[in-house]
Amino acid sequence: MGIAALREAAKPYAFDFGTAIEAPFLANAKFAEVLSSQFSVLEAENSMKFERIHPSKDVYDFEDADALVAFAKQHNMRFRGHTLVWHSQIAKWVLEGGYNAVQMRQILDEHIRKVAGRYAADIYAWDVVNEAFEEDGSLRHTPWFDQPGIGFSQGTGYIKQAFRWANAAAPNAKLFYNDYNNETLCPKSDAMYAMARDLLENGVPIDGVGLQMHLLPDADAPETLKSIYDNIVRFARLGLDIEITELDIRMPDGSPESLDRQAKLYAELVRMAKDLPALKLIQFWGFTDAHSWIPGFFKGTGWALPFDENYLPKPAVEAMLAVL
Ligand code: XIL
């Protein structure tokens, strides 16, 4: 029995369904079949991160990233790049090289030029900078920001520079700032909003913001959903695209009650996308409970994705399709 496809159901609307995966899974025929039939946007869960794609000083490893990009092309999916500047999963040689500020600047400049440049014709959007803010809206201390920094680590200076470098390397790609716990109106999203305005006013090429949306089930509270909606609306008023980039909803168990609650929350987000044309993407962080970062990172939770461990659609899929 074929599963009604999310990607087909989204066609009449301004948004797509996407997912992030690891390249080795492509070898599994069943995995590849569900992936290509259900989703029209693909992202690398890890393969384009600094430590993977640039493991030693003069060594780039494009193998997995290339395989994912090729798969996307073959199946008429658009590709999303993740991520150029992040405090996590930076290669050891960078962290342990004892580089000064000038050298860190050169390293990041070259890295962005090489990676964004290689895929300039393939990638429609990049998470240029990922997770630069703390929960209170202050800038996070990262190797790029201040250890030793890239030579201009005042405020959002390094972020602006990264966007300019990315734009030079991939002039046709939409450039995103991406973060988590920024879905609702809160200090972190306020800081992101202030930065986005500042970037736009200063001619920095930012096209959108990514809301990761690693959600807990209590995000279904009406006031939370309203806050998410209002937050998306304020970014849309700046003329920015908004993409949900890493959606999952982690549950304490896989009981019918839990899966039903999860389904309703997934459906609410699809309703929002239908209603808000600036919301251009609903992308899941994986798609099957067989491969999800959640059980490893948030102990005691799981069942976070719309397809079960056997790649069969959970109630979430039916609920999302019912909205469309
Ligand atoms: C996670 C991956 O899913 C894991 O496989 C990896 O071990 C750690 O990173 N925010 C992000 C993603 O932007 O890149 C993270 O992905 C999850 C949180």
Short mmCIF file of C-alpha atoms and ligand atoms in Angstrom, two decimals:
data_model
loop_
_atom_site.label_atom_id
_atom_site.label_comp_id
_atom_site.label_asym_id
_atom_site.label_seq_id
_atom_site.Cartn_x
_atom_site.Cartn_y
_atom_site.Cartn_z
CA MET A 1 0.00 0.00 0.00
CA GLY A 2 1.38 3.38 -0.91
CA ILE A 3 1.36 6.14 1.67
CA ALA A 4 -0.23 9.43 0.65
CA ALA A 5 2.77 11.66 0.23
CA LEU A 6 3.46 14.77 2.27
CA ARG A 7 5.41 16.33 -0.58
CA GLU A 8 2.48 15.99 -2.96
CA ALA A 9 0.00 17.29 -0.40
CA ALA A 10 2.06 20.46 0.14
CA LYS A 11 2.20 21.29 -3.56
CA PRO A 12 -0.70 23.76 -3.60
CA TYR A 13 0.91 25.76 -0.78
CA ALA A 14 3.93 28.04 -0.34
CA PHE A 15 5.82 25.58 1.86
CA ASP A 16 7.65 22.29 1.40
CA PHE A 17 8.28 19.33 3.65
CA GLY A 18 11.95 18.50 4.24
CA THR A 19 14.13 16.22 6.31
CA ALA A 20 17.74 15.95 7.45
CA ILE A 21 19.51 12.60 7.18
CA GLU A 22 22.85 10.82 7.27
CA ALA A 23 24.29 9.71 3.92
CA PRO A 24 24.86 6.00 4.71
CA PHE A 25 21.11 5.43 5.11
CA LEU A 26 20.64 6.08 1.39
CA ALA A 27 21.87 2.53 0.79
CA ASN A 28 18.69 1.21 2.41
CA ALA A 29 16.13 0.92 -0.39
CA LYS A 30 13.11 1.27 1.86
CA PHE A 31 14.62 4.34 3.57
CA ALA A 32 15.41 5.92 0.21
CA GLU A 33 11.93 5.19 -1.10
CA VAL A 34 10.11 6.87 1.78
CA LEU A 35 12.58 9.75 1.76
CA SER A 36 12.17 10.60 -1.90
CA SER A 37 8.44 10.09 -2.04
CA GLN A 38 7.57 12.09 1.08
CA PHE A 39 9.99 15.03 1.06
CA SER A 40 11.01 17.70 -1.44
CA VAL A 41 13.81 19.29 0.60
CA LEU A 42 16.88 17.48 1.90
CA GLU A 43 19.55 18.51 4.40
CA ALA A 44 22.66 16.84 5.81
CA GLU A 45 22.20 15.99 9.48
CA ASN A 46 25.98 16.04 10.02
CA SER A 47 27.82 15.69 6.70
CA MET A 48 28.36 19.38 6.04
CA LYS A 49 29.44 20.33 9.55
CA PHE A 50 32.99 21.61 9.95
CA GLU A 51 34.47 18.49 11.59
CA ARG A 52 33.04 16.23 8.90
CA ILE A 53 33.63 18.24 5.77
CA HIS A 54 36.95 19.84 6.76
CA PRO A 55 38.57 17.25 9.07
CA SER A 56 42.20 18.42 8.75
CA LYS A 57 43.77 21.69 7.82
CA ASP A 58 44.13 21.08 4.12
CA VAL A 59 41.69 18.20 3.80
CA TYR A 60 38.08 18.52 2.79
CA ASP A 61 35.91 15.42 2.73
CA PHE A 62 32.96 15.98 0.43
CA GLU A 63 32.01 12.34 -0.07
CA ASP A 64 28.88 12.12 2.08
CA ALA A 65 27.76 15.65 1.27
CA ASP A 66 28.12 14.96 -2.45
CA ALA A 67 26.12 11.75 -2.14
CA LEU A 68 23.27 13.57 -0.44
CA VAL A 69 23.29 16.39 -2.99
CA ALA A 70 23.29 13.84 -5.83
CA PHE A 71 20.38 11.96 -4.29
CA ALA A 72 18.41 15.18 -3.97
CA LYS A 73 19.05 16.07 -7.59
CA GLN A 74 18.06 12.64 -8.77
CA HIS A 75 14.77 12.88 -6.91
CA ASN A 76 13.98 16.48 -7.70
CA MET A 77 14.46 17.68 -4.13
CA ARG A 78 15.92 21.06 -3.20
CA PHE A 79 18.93 21.04 -0.89
CA ARG A 80 19.49 23.02 2.31
CA GLY A 81 23.02 23.58 3.65
CA HIS A 82 23.81 23.11 7.37
CA THR A 83 25.94 24.77 8.70
CA LEU A 84 28.91 27.10 8.12
CA VAL A 85 29.51 28.78 11.50
CA TRP A 86 28.67 26.95 14.73
CA HIS A 87 30.26 26.48 18.14
CA SER A 88 29.72 22.72 18.04
CA GLN A 89 31.25 20.00 15.85
CA ILE A 90 34.20 22.20 14.90
CA ALA A 91 37.22 20.17 13.76
CA LYS A 92 39.83 19.40 16.42
CA TRP A 93 42.60 20.92 14.34
CA VAL A 94 40.88 24.30 14.63
CA LEU A 95 40.25 24.01 18.36
CA GLU A 96 43.69 22.71 19.20
CA GLY A 97 45.77 24.66 16.70
CA GLY A 98 46.47 27.63 18.95
CA TYR A 99 45.42 30.01 16.19
CA ASN A 100 45.34 33.74 16.76
CA ALA A 101 42.52 36.02 15.69
CA VAL A 102 43.95 36.75 12.25
CA GLN A 103 44.41 33.05 11.54
CA MET A 104 40.90 32.17 12.77
CA ARG A 105 39.55 34.76 10.37
CA GLN A 106 41.49 33.22 7.49
CA ILE A 107 40.35 29.71 8.43
CA LEU A 108 36.69 30.65 8.49
CA ASP A 109 36.91 32.74 5.33
CA GLU A 110 38.52 29.89 3.41
CA HIS A 111 36.15 27.30 4.88
CA ILE A 112 33.07 29.25 3.83
CA ARG A 113 34.52 29.99 0.41
CA LYS A 114 35.32 26.30 -0.23
CA VAL A 115 32.17 24.73 1.15
CA ALA A 116 29.55 27.26 0.09
CA GLY A 117 31.39 27.73 -3.20
CA ARG A 118 31.41 24.04 -4.05
CA TYR A 119 27.65 23.77 -3.72
CA ALA A 120 26.78 27.23 -5.03
CA ALA A 121 24.67 25.76 -7.83
CA ASP A 122 23.08 23.04 -5.70
CA ILE A 123 22.03 24.59 -2.41
CA TYR A 124 19.04 26.91 -2.25
CA ALA A 125 19.61 27.99 1.36
CA TRP A 126 22.38 27.89 3.95
CA ASP A 127 22.29 28.02 7.72
CA VAL A 128 25.19 30.46 7.66
CA VAL A 129 25.33 30.89 11.42
CA ASN A 130 23.85 28.41 13.90
CA GLU A 131 23.02 28.93 17.59
CA ALA A 132 24.93 32.15 18.28
CA PHE A 133 22.68 33.29 21.15
CA GLU A 134 22.25 32.21 24.76
CA GLU A 135 18.78 31.79 26.24
CA ASP A 136 18.93 35.31 27.74
CA GLY A 137 19.67 36.85 24.35
CA SER A 138 23.35 37.52 24.97
CA LEU A 139 25.87 36.32 22.43
CA ARG A 140 27.28 32.89 23.10
CA HIS A 141 30.98 32.53 23.74
CA THR A 142 32.35 30.41 20.91
CA PRO A 143 35.73 29.87 19.28
CA TRP A 144 34.61 32.14 16.46
CA PHE A 145 33.33 34.86 18.74
CA ASP A 146 36.09 35.15 21.30
CA GLN A 147 38.47 32.21 21.66
CA PRO A 148 40.41 33.97 20.14
CA GLY A 149 37.71 35.28 17.84
CA ILE A 150 38.02 36.21 14.21
CA GLY A 151 39.43 39.64 14.73
CA PHE A 152 36.23 41.62 15.05
CA SER A 153 34.37 39.85 17.78
CA GLN A 154 32.46 42.89 18.94
CA GLY A 155 28.75 42.13 19.10
CA THR A 156 27.46 40.49 15.96
CA GLY A 157 30.50 41.48 13.88
CA TYR A 158 31.56 37.93 13.12
CA ILE A 159 28.02 37.02 12.13
CA LYS A 160 27.82 39.89 9.65
CA GLN A 161 31.17 38.92 8.19
CA ALA A 162 30.09 35.30 7.79
CA PHE A 163 26.96 36.31 5.89
CA ARG A 164 29.04 38.49 3.56
CA TRP A 165 31.49 35.67 2.91
CA ALA A 166 28.65 33.22 2.27
CA ASN A 167 27.01 35.64 -0.14
CA ALA A 168 30.24 36.06 -2.06
CA ALA A 169 30.70 32.29 -2.32
CA ALA A 170 27.08 31.39 -3.11
CA PRO A 171 25.35 34.49 -4.47
CA ASN A 172 22.13 32.65 -5.33
CA ALA A 173 21.66 30.89 -2.01
CA LYS A 174 19.25 32.25 0.57
CA LEU A 175 21.17 32.93 3.75
CA PHE A 176 19.69 32.00 7.12
CA TYR A 177 20.39 32.53 10.78
CA ASN A 178 19.28 29.33 12.60
CA ASP A 179 18.69 28.65 16.31
CA TYR A 180 16.69 26.63 18.87
CA ASN A 181 14.36 27.78 21.67
CA ASN A 182 13.63 30.78 19.44
CA GLU A 183 10.16 29.64 18.36
CA THR A 184 8.13 31.76 20.75
CA LEU A 185 8.37 35.41 21.75
CA CYS A 186 11.20 35.22 24.29
CA PRO A 187 14.56 36.87 25.07
CA LYS A 188 16.39 34.69 22.56
CA SER A 189 13.99 35.39 19.70
CA ASP A 190 13.96 39.08 20.68
CA ALA A 191 17.74 39.15 20.30
CA MET A 192 17.48 37.35 16.98
CA TYR A 193 14.85 39.84 15.82
CA ALA A 194 17.00 42.81 16.83
CA MET A 195 19.96 41.29 15.01
CA ALA A 196 17.93 40.59 11.87
CA ARG A 197 16.77 44.22 11.77
CA ASP A 198 20.30 45.44 12.30
CA LEU A 199 21.64 43.19 9.54
CA LEU A 200 18.96 44.35 7.12
CA GLU A 201 19.54 48.01 7.96
CA ASN A 202 23.24 47.58 7.34
CA GLY A 203 22.85 45.81 4.02
CA VAL A 204 24.05 42.44 5.30
CA PRO A 205 22.65 39.72 3.01
CA ILE A 206 20.29 37.81 5.30
CA ASP A 207 17.23 36.20 3.71
CA GLY A 208 15.68 34.27 6.52
CA VAL A 209 15.61 32.79 9.98
CA GLY A 210 15.47 29.15 10.94
CA LEU A 211 13.42 27.93 13.85
CA GLN A 212 14.81 24.52 14.77
CA MET A 213 11.73 23.47 16.78
CA HIS A 214 12.98 20.57 18.83
CA LEU A 215 9.72 20.58 20.71
CA LEU A 216 8.29 19.03 23.83
CA PRO A 217 4.64 17.98 23.79
CA ASP A 218 3.62 20.92 25.98
CA ALA A 219 4.23 23.24 23.03
CA ASP A 220 0.60 22.42 22.21
CA ALA A 221 -0.59 24.90 24.87
CA PRO A 222 -2.74 27.50 23.06
CA GLU A 223 -0.67 30.40 24.42
CA THR A 224 2.53 28.75 23.16
CA LEU A 225 1.07 28.20 19.70
CA LYS A 226 -0.08 31.81 19.59
CA SER A 227 3.36 32.98 20.63
CA ILE A 228 4.98 30.90 17.87
CA TYR A 229 2.53 32.36 15.37
CA ASP A 230 3.16 35.95 16.49
CA ASN A 231 6.90 35.39 16.40
CA ILE A 232 6.76 34.12 12.82
CA VAL A 233 4.60 37.07 11.83
CA ARG A 234 7.10 39.62 13.17
CA PHE A 235 9.95 38.08 11.16
CA ALA A 236 7.73 37.92 8.08
CA ARG A 237 7.06 41.67 8.46
CA LEU A 238 10.81 42.23 8.07
CA GLY A 239 10.51 40.59 4.67
CA LEU A 240 12.37 37.48 5.80
CA ASP A 241 11.60 33.86 5.02
CA ILE A 242 10.95 31.67 8.03
CA GLU A 243 11.81 27.98 7.87
CA ILE A 244 11.17 25.31 10.47
CA THR A 245 14.49 23.54 10.15
CA GLU A 246 14.82 20.69 12.67
CA LEU A 247 11.35 19.74 13.80
CA ASP A 248 10.80 16.86 16.16
CA ILE A 249 8.42 16.38 19.09
CA ARG A 250 9.91 14.13 21.74
CA MET A 251 7.48 12.01 23.72
CA PRO A 252 7.83 10.02 26.96
CA ASP A 253 6.38 6.89 25.35
CA GLY A 254 4.78 5.56 22.20
CA SER A 255 1.30 5.02 23.62
CA PRO A 256 -1.72 5.81 21.44
CA GLU A 257 -2.44 8.84 23.68
CA SER A 258 1.07 10.20 23.18
CA LEU A 259 1.05 9.63 19.45
CA ASP A 260 -2.34 11.30 19.20
CA ARG A 261 -1.17 14.35 21.14
CA GLN A 262 1.94 14.52 18.97
CA ALA A 263 -0.13 14.22 15.81
CA LYS A 264 -2.29 17.16 16.80
CA LEU A 265 0.73 19.36 17.46
CA TYR A 266 2.32 18.44 14.12
CA ALA A 267 -0.99 19.27 12.46
CA GLU A 268 -1.11 22.68 14.19
CA LEU A 269 2.25 23.58 12.69
CA VAL A 270 1.08 22.57 9.23
CA ARG A 271 -1.99 24.74 9.76
CA MET A 272 0.34 27.64 10.53
CA ALA A 273 2.34 27.06 7.37
CA LYS A 274 -0.87 27.03 5.35
CA ASP A 275 -1.84 30.32 6.90
CA LEU A 276 1.53 32.11 6.74
CA PRO A 277 3.10 32.16 3.26
CA ALA A 278 6.40 33.50 4.70
CA LEU A 279 6.77 30.15 6.47
CA LYS A 280 8.39 28.26 3.63
CA LEU A 281 9.52 24.95 5.06
CA ILE A 282 8.55 22.31 7.56
CA GLN A 283 11.64 20.20 7.89
CA PHE A 284 11.95 17.28 10.30
CA TRP A 285 15.22 16.27 11.99
CA GLY A 286 15.15 12.83 10.43
CA PHE A 287 11.83 11.27 9.54
CA THR A 288 11.81 7.79 11.05
CA ASP A 289 12.03 6.90 14.74
CA ALA A 290 14.62 4.32 13.64
CA HIS A 291 17.15 7.15 13.21
CA SER A 292 16.70 10.11 15.50
CA TRP A 293 19.11 12.04 17.70
CA ILE A 294 16.43 12.36 20.40
CA PRO A 295 16.79 9.13 22.45
CA GLY A 296 20.55 9.67 22.68
CA PHE A 297 20.40 13.33 23.69
CA PHE A 298 17.21 13.49 25.76
CA LYS A 299 17.19 10.35 27.87
CA GLY A 300 13.83 8.81 28.52
CA THR A 301 12.21 10.38 25.48
CA GLY A 302 11.83 9.34 21.87
CA TRP A 303 9.06 8.59 19.32
CA ALA A 304 9.74 12.09 18.01
CA LEU A 305 9.29 11.78 14.25
CA PRO A 306 6.31 11.28 11.93
CA PHE A 307 7.30 7.79 10.72
CA ASP A 308 7.83 4.82 13.02
CA GLU A 309 10.85 2.53 13.23
CA ASN A 310 9.60 0.52 10.28
CA TYR A 311 9.15 3.68 8.19
CA LEU A 312 5.40 3.42 8.50
CA PRO A 313 3.40 6.62 8.95
CA LYS A 314 2.38 7.39 12.53
CA PRO A 315 -0.84 9.25 13.38
CA ALA A 316 1.16 12.46 12.80
CA VAL A 317 1.26 11.88 9.06
CA GLU A 318 -2.45 11.33 8.77
CA ALA A 319 -3.13 14.41 10.91
CA MET A 320 -0.86 16.60 8.79
CA LEU A 321 -2.39 15.30 5.57
CA ALA A 322 -5.86 15.99 6.93
CA VAL A 323 -5.01 19.69 7.24
CA LEU A 324 -3.88 19.92 3.62
C1 XIL B 1 22.75 16.88 15.96
C2 XIL B 1 22.74 15.58 15.17
O1 XIL B 1 21.42 15.17 14.97
C3 XIL B 1 23.52 14.51 15.90
O2 XIL B 1 23.64 13.35 15.08
C4 XIL B 1 24.90 15.02 16.27
O3 XIL B 1 25.56 14.05 17.05
C5 XIL B 1 24.79 16.32 17.04
O4 XIL B 1 24.07 17.26 16.27
N1 XIL B 1 20.91 21.61 16.52
C6 XIL B 1 21.51 21.54 15.28
C7 XIL B 1 21.84 20.21 14.72
O5 XIL B 1 21.66 22.57 14.60
O6 XIL B 1 22.97 20.26 13.89
C8 XIL B 1 22.01 19.16 15.80
O7 XIL B 1 22.19 17.90 15.17
C9 XIL B 1 20.82 19.16 16.73
C10 XIL B 1 20.66 20.49 17.39
#
